[in-house]
Amino acid sequence: MSRQFTAHVRVTLKPGVVDPQGRAVLGALQALGFAGVADVRVGKWIAVTLTAESEDAARGAVDAMCRRLLANPVLEDYRFELTAGAGERP
Amino acid sequence: MSRQFTAHVRVTLKPGVVDPQGRAVLGALQALGFAGVADVRVGKWIAVTLTAESEDAARGAVDAMCRRLLANPVLEDYRFELTAGAGERP
């Protein structure tokens, strides 16, 4: 029987890859007076709700989604947590 | 003495707010053959490295950053975890 799972995927630029969006946010925060901010890195957070036969099957499917679409393996790292059931938040 | 902290901020659209990016990713995943995918929501993940006098001060600063710049309070929710030290990952 198929069961529902939710994967929370975090996609981040690999360390060392220049992050223009992070630099822009850093500059904006400093301009707003947040003097203590030293660095900002911006990534994506993606919640995927799916049905699968088992937790292993769901995990394999989400890993394939990350490799094929959600992350650019040259520039980005990804990691995800899988929970049973629906819902945007763990 | 100032200490360094890292905040991992997750910014997500509020439930009920239409997510065109998520719909586009959902369609692309289904077109790739991932038939079990039912829903996708896309948000931002932001790592902020900062110095502050105390953990409470750091937490207050990050909350102010979220309210003033990182999240749009009308459309988005945010939550963050604060850890001592530098580093992109908890």
Short mmCIF file of N, CA and C in Angstrom, two decimals:
data_model
loop_
_atom_site.label_atom_id
_atom_site.label_comp_id
_atom_site.label_asym_id
_atom_site.label_seq_id
_atom_site.Cartn_x
_atom_site.Cartn_y
_atom_site.Cartn_z
N MET A 1 0.85 -1.19 0.00
CA MET A 1 0.00 0.00 0.00
C MET A 1 0.89 1.25 0.00
N SER A 2 0.51 2.22 -0.81
CA SER A 2 1.30 3.46 -0.85
C SER A 2 1.06 4.28 0.40
N ARG A 3 2.13 4.88 0.86
CA ARG A 3 2.02 5.78 2.01
C ARG A 3 2.54 7.15 1.61
N GLN A 4 2.12 8.13 2.38
CA GLN A 4 2.52 9.50 2.07
C GLN A 4 3.73 9.90 2.92
N PHE A 5 4.64 10.62 2.27
CA PHE A 5 5.84 11.12 2.94
C PHE A 5 6.03 12.59 2.58
N THR A 6 6.74 13.28 3.43
CA THR A 6 7.16 14.65 3.12
C THR A 6 8.67 14.75 3.27
N ALA A 7 9.31 15.26 2.23
CA ALA A 7 10.76 15.49 2.29
C ALA A 7 11.02 16.99 2.39
N HIS A 8 11.88 17.37 3.32
CA HIS A 8 12.32 18.75 3.43
C HIS A 8 13.75 18.82 2.91
N VAL A 9 13.90 19.46 1.76
CA VAL A 9 15.18 19.47 1.04
C VAL A 9 15.81 20.84 1.21
N ARG A 10 17.10 20.85 1.54
CA ARG A 10 17.85 22.10 1.61
C ARG A 10 18.92 22.07 0.52
N VAL A 11 18.88 23.06 -0.35
CA VAL A 11 19.86 23.15 -1.44
C VAL A 11 20.72 24.38 -1.18
N THR A 12 22.02 24.16 -1.06
CA THR A 12 22.94 25.27 -0.76
C THR A 12 24.07 25.29 -1.77
N LEU A 13 24.60 26.47 -2.01
CA LEU A 13 25.80 26.57 -2.83
C LEU A 13 26.96 25.87 -2.12
N LYS A 14 27.79 25.19 -2.88
CA LYS A 14 28.96 24.55 -2.27
C LYS A 14 29.85 25.63 -1.65
N PRO A 15 30.56 25.27 -0.58
CA PRO A 15 31.50 26.23 0.00
C PRO A 15 32.50 26.68 -1.07
N GLY A 16 32.77 27.96 -1.12
CA GLY A 16 33.71 28.48 -2.10
C GLY A 16 33.05 29.03 -3.34
N VAL A 17 31.80 28.64 -3.62
CA VAL A 17 31.09 29.20 -4.77
C VAL A 17 30.57 30.58 -4.38
N VAL A 18 30.87 31.57 -5.21
CA VAL A 18 30.45 32.94 -4.94
C VAL A 18 28.91 33.02 -4.90
N ASP A 19 28.39 33.74 -3.93
CA ASP A 19 26.95 33.83 -3.70
C ASP A 19 26.51 35.28 -3.81
N PRO A 20 26.19 35.75 -5.03
CA PRO A 20 25.84 37.16 -5.20
C PRO A 20 24.61 37.56 -4.40
N GLN A 21 23.63 36.66 -4.30
CA GLN A 21 22.41 36.98 -3.55
C GLN A 21 22.75 37.15 -2.07
N GLY A 22 23.61 36.27 -1.56
CA GLY A 22 24.05 36.41 -0.17
C GLY A 22 24.80 37.71 0.07
N ARG A 23 25.64 38.08 -0.88
CA ARG A 23 26.38 39.34 -0.74
C ARG A 23 25.43 40.53 -0.74
N ALA A 24 24.40 40.47 -1.58
CA ALA A 24 23.43 41.57 -1.63
C ALA A 24 22.67 41.68 -0.31
N VAL A 25 22.27 40.52 0.24
CA VAL A 25 21.56 40.55 1.52
C VAL A 25 22.47 41.06 2.63
N LEU A 26 23.73 40.63 2.62
CA LEU A 26 24.70 41.11 3.61
C LEU A 26 24.81 42.63 3.55
N GLY A 27 24.94 43.18 2.35
CA GLY A 27 25.04 44.63 2.20
C GLY A 27 23.79 45.35 2.69
N ALA A 28 22.64 44.77 2.38
CA ALA A 28 21.38 45.39 2.80
C ALA A 28 21.24 45.37 4.32
N LEU A 29 21.64 44.25 4.95
CA LEU A 29 21.55 44.17 6.41
C LEU A 29 22.49 45.19 7.06
N GLN A 30 23.69 45.32 6.52
CA GLN A 30 24.63 46.29 7.08
C GLN A 30 24.10 47.71 6.88
N ALA A 31 23.50 47.97 5.73
CA ALA A 31 22.94 49.30 5.47
C ALA A 31 21.78 49.61 6.42
N LEU A 32 21.09 48.55 6.88
CA LEU A 32 19.99 48.75 7.83
C LEU A 32 20.51 48.93 9.26
N GLY A 33 21.82 48.79 9.45
CA GLY A 33 22.38 49.02 10.78
C GLY A 33 22.77 47.76 11.54
N PHE A 34 22.63 46.60 10.92
CA PHE A 34 23.04 45.35 11.58
C PHE A 34 24.55 45.19 11.40
N ALA A 35 25.29 45.86 12.26
CA ALA A 35 26.74 45.93 12.08
C ALA A 35 27.44 44.60 12.39
N GLY A 36 26.82 43.75 13.20
CA GLY A 36 27.47 42.52 13.60
C GLY A 36 27.44 41.40 12.58
N VAL A 37 26.77 41.62 11.46
CA VAL A 37 26.63 40.56 10.47
C VAL A 37 27.92 40.42 9.67
N ALA A 38 28.46 39.20 9.62
CA ALA A 38 29.73 38.97 8.95
C ALA A 38 29.56 38.27 7.61
N ASP A 39 28.56 37.42 7.48
CA ASP A 39 28.42 36.65 6.24
C ASP A 39 26.98 36.19 6.09
N VAL A 40 26.54 36.11 4.85
CA VAL A 40 25.19 35.59 4.55
C VAL A 40 25.31 34.66 3.34
N ARG A 41 24.69 33.50 3.46
CA ARG A 41 24.60 32.57 2.31
C ARG A 41 23.13 32.24 2.11
N VAL A 42 22.69 32.29 0.87
CA VAL A 42 21.28 32.06 0.58
C VAL A 42 21.13 30.76 -0.21
N GLY A 43 20.22 29.92 0.23
CA GLY A 43 19.93 28.68 -0.48
C GLY A 43 18.44 28.50 -0.64
N LYS A 44 18.06 27.31 -1.08
CA LYS A 44 16.64 27.01 -1.27
C LYS A 44 16.19 25.98 -0.25
N TRP A 45 14.94 26.08 0.11
CA TRP A 45 14.32 25.10 0.98
C TRP A 45 13.07 24.62 0.25
N ILE A 46 12.96 23.32 0.05
CA ILE A 46 11.89 22.76 -0.77
C ILE A 46 11.19 21.65 0.00
N ALA A 47 9.88 21.73 0.12
CA ALA A 47 9.08 20.67 0.73
C ALA A 47 8.40 19.89 -0.38
N VAL A 48 8.65 18.58 -0.42
CA VAL A 48 8.07 17.71 -1.44
C VAL A 48 7.18 16.69 -0.75
N THR A 49 5.90 16.66 -1.09
CA THR A 49 4.98 15.65 -0.58
C THR A 49 4.81 14.58 -1.66
N LEU A 50 5.00 13.33 -1.28
CA LEU A 50 4.93 12.26 -2.28
C LEU A 50 4.36 11.00 -1.66
N THR A 51 3.89 10.09 -2.51
CA THR A 51 3.49 8.77 -2.06
C THR A 51 4.50 7.76 -2.58
N ALA A 52 4.75 6.74 -1.77
CA ALA A 52 5.70 5.69 -2.16
C ALA A 52 5.34 4.43 -1.39
N GLU A 53 5.86 3.32 -1.87
CA GLU A 53 5.56 2.03 -1.24
C GLU A 53 6.22 1.88 0.12
N SER A 54 7.35 2.52 0.30
CA SER A 54 8.10 2.35 1.55
C SER A 54 8.96 3.58 1.77
N GLU A 55 9.51 3.68 2.98
CA GLU A 55 10.40 4.81 3.27
C GLU A 55 11.65 4.76 2.40
N ASP A 56 12.18 3.56 2.17
CA ASP A 56 13.35 3.44 1.30
C ASP A 56 13.04 3.91 -0.11
N ALA A 57 11.88 3.53 -0.62
CA ALA A 57 11.51 3.95 -1.98
C ALA A 57 11.35 5.47 -2.04
N ALA A 58 10.74 6.04 -1.00
CA ALA A 58 10.58 7.50 -0.97
C ALA A 58 11.93 8.20 -0.93
N ARG A 59 12.83 7.66 -0.10
CA ARG A 59 14.16 8.25 0.02
C ARG A 59 14.90 8.20 -1.33
N GLY A 60 14.79 7.07 -2.00
CA GLY A 60 15.44 6.93 -3.31
C GLY A 60 14.85 7.90 -4.33
N ALA A 61 13.53 8.07 -4.30
CA ALA A 61 12.89 8.97 -5.25
C ALA A 61 13.32 10.41 -5.00
N VAL A 62 13.35 10.81 -3.74
CA VAL A 62 13.73 12.20 -3.44
C VAL A 62 15.19 12.44 -3.81
N ASP A 63 16.04 11.47 -3.54
CA ASP A 63 17.45 11.63 -3.93
C ASP A 63 17.56 11.80 -5.45
N ALA A 64 16.79 11.02 -6.21
CA ALA A 64 16.81 11.15 -7.67
C ALA A 64 16.28 12.52 -8.10
N MET A 65 15.22 13.01 -7.44
CA MET A 65 14.70 14.35 -7.76
C MET A 65 15.76 15.42 -7.55
N CYS A 66 16.51 15.29 -6.44
CA CYS A 66 17.56 16.27 -6.15
C CYS A 66 18.63 16.24 -7.24
N ARG A 67 19.04 15.03 -7.61
CA ARG A 67 20.12 14.92 -8.60
C ARG A 67 19.67 15.37 -9.98
N ARG A 68 18.41 15.11 -10.31
CA ARG A 68 17.96 15.37 -11.68
C ARG A 68 17.36 16.76 -11.87
N LEU A 69 16.85 17.36 -10.80
CA LEU A 69 16.16 18.65 -11.00
C LEU A 69 16.42 19.68 -9.92
N LEU A 70 16.32 19.27 -8.65
CA LEU A 70 16.26 20.29 -7.60
C LEU A 70 17.60 20.96 -7.33
N ALA A 71 18.69 20.23 -7.52
CA ALA A 71 20.02 20.81 -7.25
C ALA A 71 20.88 20.70 -8.50
N ASN A 72 21.77 21.64 -8.64
CA ASN A 72 22.80 21.58 -9.68
C ASN A 72 24.04 20.97 -9.04
N PRO A 73 24.37 19.72 -9.38
CA PRO A 73 25.44 19.04 -8.64
C PRO A 73 26.82 19.66 -8.83
N VAL A 74 26.98 20.49 -9.84
CA VAL A 74 28.28 21.14 -10.03
C VAL A 74 28.48 22.25 -8.98
N LEU A 75 27.42 22.98 -8.70
CA LEU A 75 27.54 24.17 -7.85
C LEU A 75 26.91 24.00 -6.47
N GLU A 76 26.01 23.04 -6.34
CA GLU A 76 25.19 23.00 -5.13
C GLU A 76 25.31 21.66 -4.39
N ASP A 77 25.13 21.74 -3.09
CA ASP A 77 24.96 20.55 -2.25
C ASP A 77 23.49 20.45 -1.87
N TYR A 78 23.06 19.24 -1.56
CA TYR A 78 21.70 19.10 -1.04
C TYR A 78 21.71 18.09 0.10
N ARG A 79 20.72 18.25 0.96
CA ARG A 79 20.44 17.26 1.98
C ARG A 79 18.95 17.30 2.25
N PHE A 80 18.41 16.19 2.73
CA PHE A 80 16.97 16.22 3.01
C PHE A 80 16.65 15.32 4.18
N GLU A 81 15.52 15.65 4.80
CA GLU A 81 14.96 14.83 5.86
C GLU A 81 13.60 14.35 5.39
N LEU A 82 13.32 13.10 5.66
CA LEU A 82 12.07 12.50 5.22
C LEU A 82 11.22 12.20 6.44
N THR A 83 9.95 12.60 6.39
CA THR A 83 9.03 12.26 7.48
C THR A 83 7.80 11.61 6.89
N ALA A 84 7.18 10.74 7.65
CA ALA A 84 5.94 10.10 7.20
C ALA A 84 4.80 11.10 7.32
N GLY A 85 3.87 11.04 6.37
CA GLY A 85 2.71 11.90 6.41
C GLY A 85 2.89 13.16 5.59
N ALA A 86 1.83 13.96 5.50
CA ALA A 86 1.87 15.20 4.75
C ALA A 86 2.26 16.33 5.69
N GLY A 87 2.48 17.51 5.12
CA GLY A 87 2.75 18.66 5.98
C GLY A 87 4.01 19.36 5.56
N GLU A 88 3.93 20.68 5.59
CA GLU A 88 5.05 21.47 5.12
C GLU A 88 6.20 21.46 6.11
N ARG A 89 5.88 21.25 7.39
CA ARG A 89 6.91 21.40 8.41
C ARG A 89 7.12 20.08 9.15
N PRO A 90 8.34 19.84 9.59
CA PRO A 90 8.61 18.59 10.30
C PRO A 90 7.97 18.57 11.69
N MET B 1 32.44 40.41 25.95
CA MET B 1 33.19 40.06 24.73
C MET B 1 32.22 39.54 23.68
N SER B 2 32.40 39.96 22.46
CA SER B 2 31.52 39.50 21.39
C SER B 2 31.82 38.05 21.03
N ARG B 3 30.78 37.33 20.76
CA ARG B 3 30.94 35.94 20.32
C ARG B 3 30.27 35.77 18.96
N GLN B 4 30.71 34.74 18.26
CA GLN B 4 30.16 34.51 16.93
C GLN B 4 29.02 33.49 17.00
N PHE B 5 28.00 33.75 16.21
CA PHE B 5 26.85 32.85 16.11
C PHE B 5 26.49 32.64 14.64
N THR B 6 25.83 31.55 14.37
CA THR B 6 25.27 31.31 13.04
C THR B 6 23.79 31.02 13.18
N ALA B 7 22.99 31.74 12.41
CA ALA B 7 21.55 31.49 12.39
C ALA B 7 21.19 30.85 11.06
N HIS B 8 20.41 29.77 11.13
CA HIS B 8 19.87 29.14 9.93
C HIS B 8 18.40 29.49 9.86
N VAL B 9 18.06 30.30 8.87
CA VAL B 9 16.72 30.86 8.75
C VAL B 9 15.99 30.16 7.61
N ARG B 10 14.77 29.75 7.88
CA ARG B 10 13.93 29.17 6.83
C ARG B 10 12.75 30.11 6.61
N VAL B 11 12.60 30.58 5.38
CA VAL B 11 11.50 31.48 5.02
C VAL B 11 10.58 30.73 4.07
N THR B 12 9.32 30.59 4.45
CA THR B 12 8.37 29.84 3.63
C THR B 12 7.12 30.68 3.40
N LEU B 13 6.47 30.44 2.27
CA LEU B 13 5.18 31.07 2.03
C LEU B 13 4.18 30.57 3.06
N LYS B 14 3.32 31.45 3.52
CA LYS B 14 2.27 31.03 4.46
C LYS B 14 1.37 29.99 3.79
N PRO B 15 0.83 29.06 4.58
CA PRO B 15 -0.13 28.11 4.00
C PRO B 15 -1.27 28.85 3.33
N GLY B 16 -1.64 28.42 2.14
CA GLY B 16 -2.72 29.07 1.42
C GLY B 16 -2.25 30.08 0.40
N VAL B 17 -1.03 30.57 0.53
CA VAL B 17 -0.50 31.49 -0.47
C VAL B 17 -0.05 30.68 -1.68
N VAL B 18 -0.51 31.08 -2.87
CA VAL B 18 -0.16 30.35 -4.09
C VAL B 18 1.34 30.42 -4.33
N ASP B 19 1.92 29.28 -4.70
CA ASP B 19 3.36 29.16 -4.86
C ASP B 19 3.67 28.78 -6.32
N PRO B 20 3.80 29.76 -7.21
CA PRO B 20 4.01 29.45 -8.63
C PRO B 20 5.30 28.66 -8.87
N GLN B 21 6.35 28.98 -8.09
CA GLN B 21 7.62 28.26 -8.26
C GLN B 21 7.43 26.79 -7.88
N GLY B 22 6.72 26.56 -6.79
CA GLY B 22 6.45 25.19 -6.39
C GLY B 22 5.63 24.44 -7.42
N ARG B 23 4.64 25.12 -8.01
CA ARG B 23 3.82 24.48 -9.04
C ARG B 23 4.67 24.12 -10.25
N ALA B 24 5.60 25.01 -10.60
CA ALA B 24 6.47 24.75 -11.76
C ALA B 24 7.38 23.55 -11.49
N VAL B 25 7.92 23.47 -10.27
CA VAL B 25 8.77 22.34 -9.92
C VAL B 25 7.95 21.05 -9.90
N LEU B 26 6.74 21.12 -9.36
CA LEU B 26 5.86 19.95 -9.36
C LEU B 26 5.62 19.44 -10.78
N GLY B 27 5.30 20.35 -11.69
CA GLY B 27 5.07 19.95 -13.07
C GLY B 27 6.31 19.36 -13.72
N ALA B 28 7.46 19.92 -13.42
CA ALA B 28 8.71 19.41 -14.00
C ALA B 28 9.02 18.02 -13.46
N LEU B 29 8.79 17.81 -12.16
CA LEU B 29 9.05 16.49 -11.58
C LEU B 29 8.12 15.45 -12.19
N GLN B 30 6.85 15.81 -12.36
CA GLN B 30 5.91 14.85 -12.96
C GLN B 30 6.28 14.57 -14.42
N ALA B 31 6.73 15.60 -15.14
CA ALA B 31 7.15 15.40 -16.53
C ALA B 31 8.38 14.50 -16.61
N LEU B 32 9.20 14.51 -15.56
CA LEU B 32 10.39 13.63 -15.53
C LEU B 32 10.01 12.20 -15.14
N GLY B 33 8.76 11.97 -14.79
CA GLY B 33 8.34 10.61 -14.47
C GLY B 33 8.14 10.33 -13.00
N PHE B 34 8.30 11.33 -12.15
CA PHE B 34 8.09 11.14 -10.71
C PHE B 34 6.58 11.24 -10.44
N ALA B 35 5.88 10.13 -10.68
CA ALA B 35 4.42 10.15 -10.64
C ALA B 35 3.88 10.30 -9.23
N GLY B 36 4.65 9.91 -8.22
CA GLY B 36 4.14 9.92 -6.85
C GLY B 36 4.15 11.28 -6.18
N VAL B 37 4.67 12.30 -6.86
CA VAL B 37 4.77 13.62 -6.23
C VAL B 37 3.42 14.31 -6.22
N ALA B 38 2.98 14.75 -5.05
CA ALA B 38 1.66 15.34 -4.93
C ALA B 38 1.72 16.86 -4.76
N ASP B 39 2.78 17.36 -4.13
CA ASP B 39 2.83 18.79 -3.86
C ASP B 39 4.28 19.22 -3.65
N VAL B 40 4.58 20.44 -4.07
CA VAL B 40 5.91 21.02 -3.85
C VAL B 40 5.74 22.45 -3.39
N ARG B 41 6.46 22.82 -2.34
CA ARG B 41 6.49 24.22 -1.88
C ARG B 41 7.95 24.64 -1.82
N VAL B 42 8.24 25.82 -2.35
CA VAL B 42 9.61 26.30 -2.40
C VAL B 42 9.78 27.51 -1.49
N GLY B 43 10.79 27.47 -0.65
CA GLY B 43 11.10 28.60 0.22
C GLY B 43 12.58 28.94 0.14
N LYS B 44 13.00 29.80 1.05
CA LYS B 44 14.41 30.20 1.11
C LYS B 44 15.06 29.65 2.37
N TRP B 45 16.32 29.38 2.27
CA TRP B 45 17.11 28.96 3.41
C TRP B 45 18.30 29.91 3.47
N ILE B 46 18.49 30.57 4.60
CA ILE B 46 19.50 31.63 4.69
C ILE B 46 20.37 31.38 5.92
N ALA B 47 21.67 31.35 5.72
CA ALA B 47 22.61 31.22 6.83
C ALA B 47 23.23 32.59 7.10
N VAL B 48 23.08 33.08 8.33
CA VAL B 48 23.61 34.39 8.71
C VAL B 48 24.65 34.18 9.80
N THR B 49 25.87 34.60 9.55
CA THR B 49 26.92 34.57 10.56
C THR B 49 27.05 35.96 11.15
N LEU B 50 27.01 36.05 12.47
CA LEU B 50 27.05 37.37 13.12
C LEU B 50 27.79 37.30 14.45
N THR B 51 28.20 38.44 14.92
CA THR B 51 28.77 38.53 16.27
C THR B 51 27.81 39.31 17.15
N ALA B 52 27.73 38.88 18.40
CA ALA B 52 26.84 39.54 19.35
C ALA B 52 27.39 39.31 20.76
N GLU B 53 26.88 40.12 21.69
CA GLU B 53 27.37 40.03 23.07
C GLU B 53 26.90 38.77 23.77
N SER B 54 25.73 38.27 23.36
CA SER B 54 25.15 37.12 24.04
C SER B 54 24.23 36.39 23.07
N GLU B 55 23.82 35.19 23.47
CA GLU B 55 22.89 34.45 22.63
C GLU B 55 21.56 35.18 22.51
N ASP B 56 21.11 35.77 23.61
CA ASP B 56 19.85 36.52 23.56
C ASP B 56 19.94 37.70 22.59
N ALA B 57 21.08 38.40 22.63
CA ALA B 57 21.25 39.53 21.72
C ALA B 57 21.28 39.06 20.27
N ALA B 58 21.94 37.94 20.03
CA ALA B 58 22.00 37.40 18.66
C ALA B 58 20.61 37.01 18.19
N ARG B 59 19.85 36.35 19.08
CA ARG B 59 18.51 35.93 18.72
C ARG B 59 17.61 37.14 18.40
N GLY B 60 17.74 38.18 19.20
CA GLY B 60 16.96 39.38 18.93
C GLY B 60 17.35 40.04 17.62
N ALA B 61 18.65 40.06 17.31
CA ALA B 61 19.10 40.67 16.06
C ALA B 61 18.58 39.89 14.86
N VAL B 62 18.66 38.56 14.93
CA VAL B 62 18.21 37.75 13.79
C VAL B 62 16.70 37.89 13.60
N ASP B 63 15.97 37.95 14.71
CA ASP B 63 14.53 38.13 14.58
C ASP B 63 14.22 39.48 13.91
N ALA B 64 14.96 40.51 14.28
CA ALA B 64 14.75 41.82 13.65
C ALA B 64 15.12 41.78 12.16
N MET B 65 16.19 41.07 11.81
CA MET B 65 16.57 40.93 10.39
C MET B 65 15.46 40.26 9.60
N CYS B 66 14.87 39.22 10.20
CA CYS B 66 13.78 38.52 9.51
C CYS B 66 12.60 39.45 9.28
N ARG B 67 12.24 40.20 10.32
CA ARG B 67 11.07 41.06 10.20
C ARG B 67 11.31 42.22 9.24
N ARG B 68 12.55 42.73 9.22
CA ARG B 68 12.81 43.94 8.45
C ARG B 68 13.26 43.67 7.02
N LEU B 69 13.86 42.50 6.77
CA LEU B 69 14.40 42.29 5.42
C LEU B 69 14.19 40.88 4.88
N LEU B 70 14.48 39.86 5.68
CA LEU B 70 14.58 38.52 5.11
C LEU B 70 13.23 37.93 4.73
N ALA B 71 12.19 38.27 5.48
CA ALA B 71 10.87 37.71 5.19
C ALA B 71 9.88 38.83 4.94
N ASN B 72 8.89 38.55 4.14
CA ASN B 72 7.77 39.46 3.93
C ASN B 72 6.65 38.99 4.86
N PRO B 73 6.39 39.73 5.94
CA PRO B 73 5.46 39.21 6.96
C PRO B 73 4.04 39.04 6.47
N VAL B 74 3.68 39.67 5.37
CA VAL B 74 2.32 39.51 4.84
C VAL B 74 2.16 38.13 4.20
N LEU B 75 3.19 37.69 3.50
CA LEU B 75 3.08 36.46 2.70
C LEU B 75 3.87 35.30 3.27
N GLU B 76 4.85 35.59 4.11
CA GLU B 76 5.80 34.55 4.47
C GLU B 76 5.89 34.34 5.99
N ASP B 77 6.20 33.11 6.36
CA ASP B 77 6.56 32.77 7.73
C ASP B 77 8.07 32.56 7.79
N TYR B 78 8.63 32.74 8.97
CA TYR B 78 10.05 32.42 9.13
C TYR B 78 10.26 31.72 10.46
N ARG B 79 11.32 30.94 10.51
CA ARG B 79 11.78 30.37 11.77
C ARG B 79 13.28 30.21 11.65
N PHE B 80 13.96 30.21 12.77
CA PHE B 80 15.42 30.06 12.68
C PHE B 80 15.95 29.33 13.89
N GLU B 81 17.11 28.72 13.66
CA GLU B 81 17.86 28.08 14.74
C GLU B 81 19.19 28.79 14.86
N LEU B 82 19.59 29.01 16.10
CA LEU B 82 20.83 29.73 16.34
C LEU B 82 21.84 28.77 16.96
N THR B 83 23.05 28.78 16.41
CA THR B 83 24.12 27.96 17.00
C THR B 83 25.32 28.85 17.25
N ALA B 84 26.09 28.49 18.26
CA ALA B 84 27.31 29.24 18.55
C ALA B 84 28.38 28.87 17.53
N GLY B 85 29.20 29.86 17.15
CA GLY B 85 30.29 29.60 16.23
C GLY B 85 29.91 29.89 14.79
N ALA B 86 30.88 29.78 13.89
CA ALA B 86 30.66 30.01 12.47
C ALA B 86 30.29 28.69 11.81
N GLY B 87 29.90 28.77 10.56
CA GLY B 87 29.64 27.53 9.82
C GLY B 87 28.30 27.58 9.16
N GLU B 88 28.27 27.04 7.94
CA GLU B 88 27.05 27.13 7.15
C GLU B 88 26.02 26.14 7.64
N ARG B 89 26.47 25.03 8.26
CA ARG B 89 25.54 23.95 8.62
C ARG B 89 25.50 23.74 10.12
N PRO B 90 24.34 23.35 10.64
CA PRO B 90 24.23 23.13 12.07
C PRO B 90 25.03 21.89 12.51
#
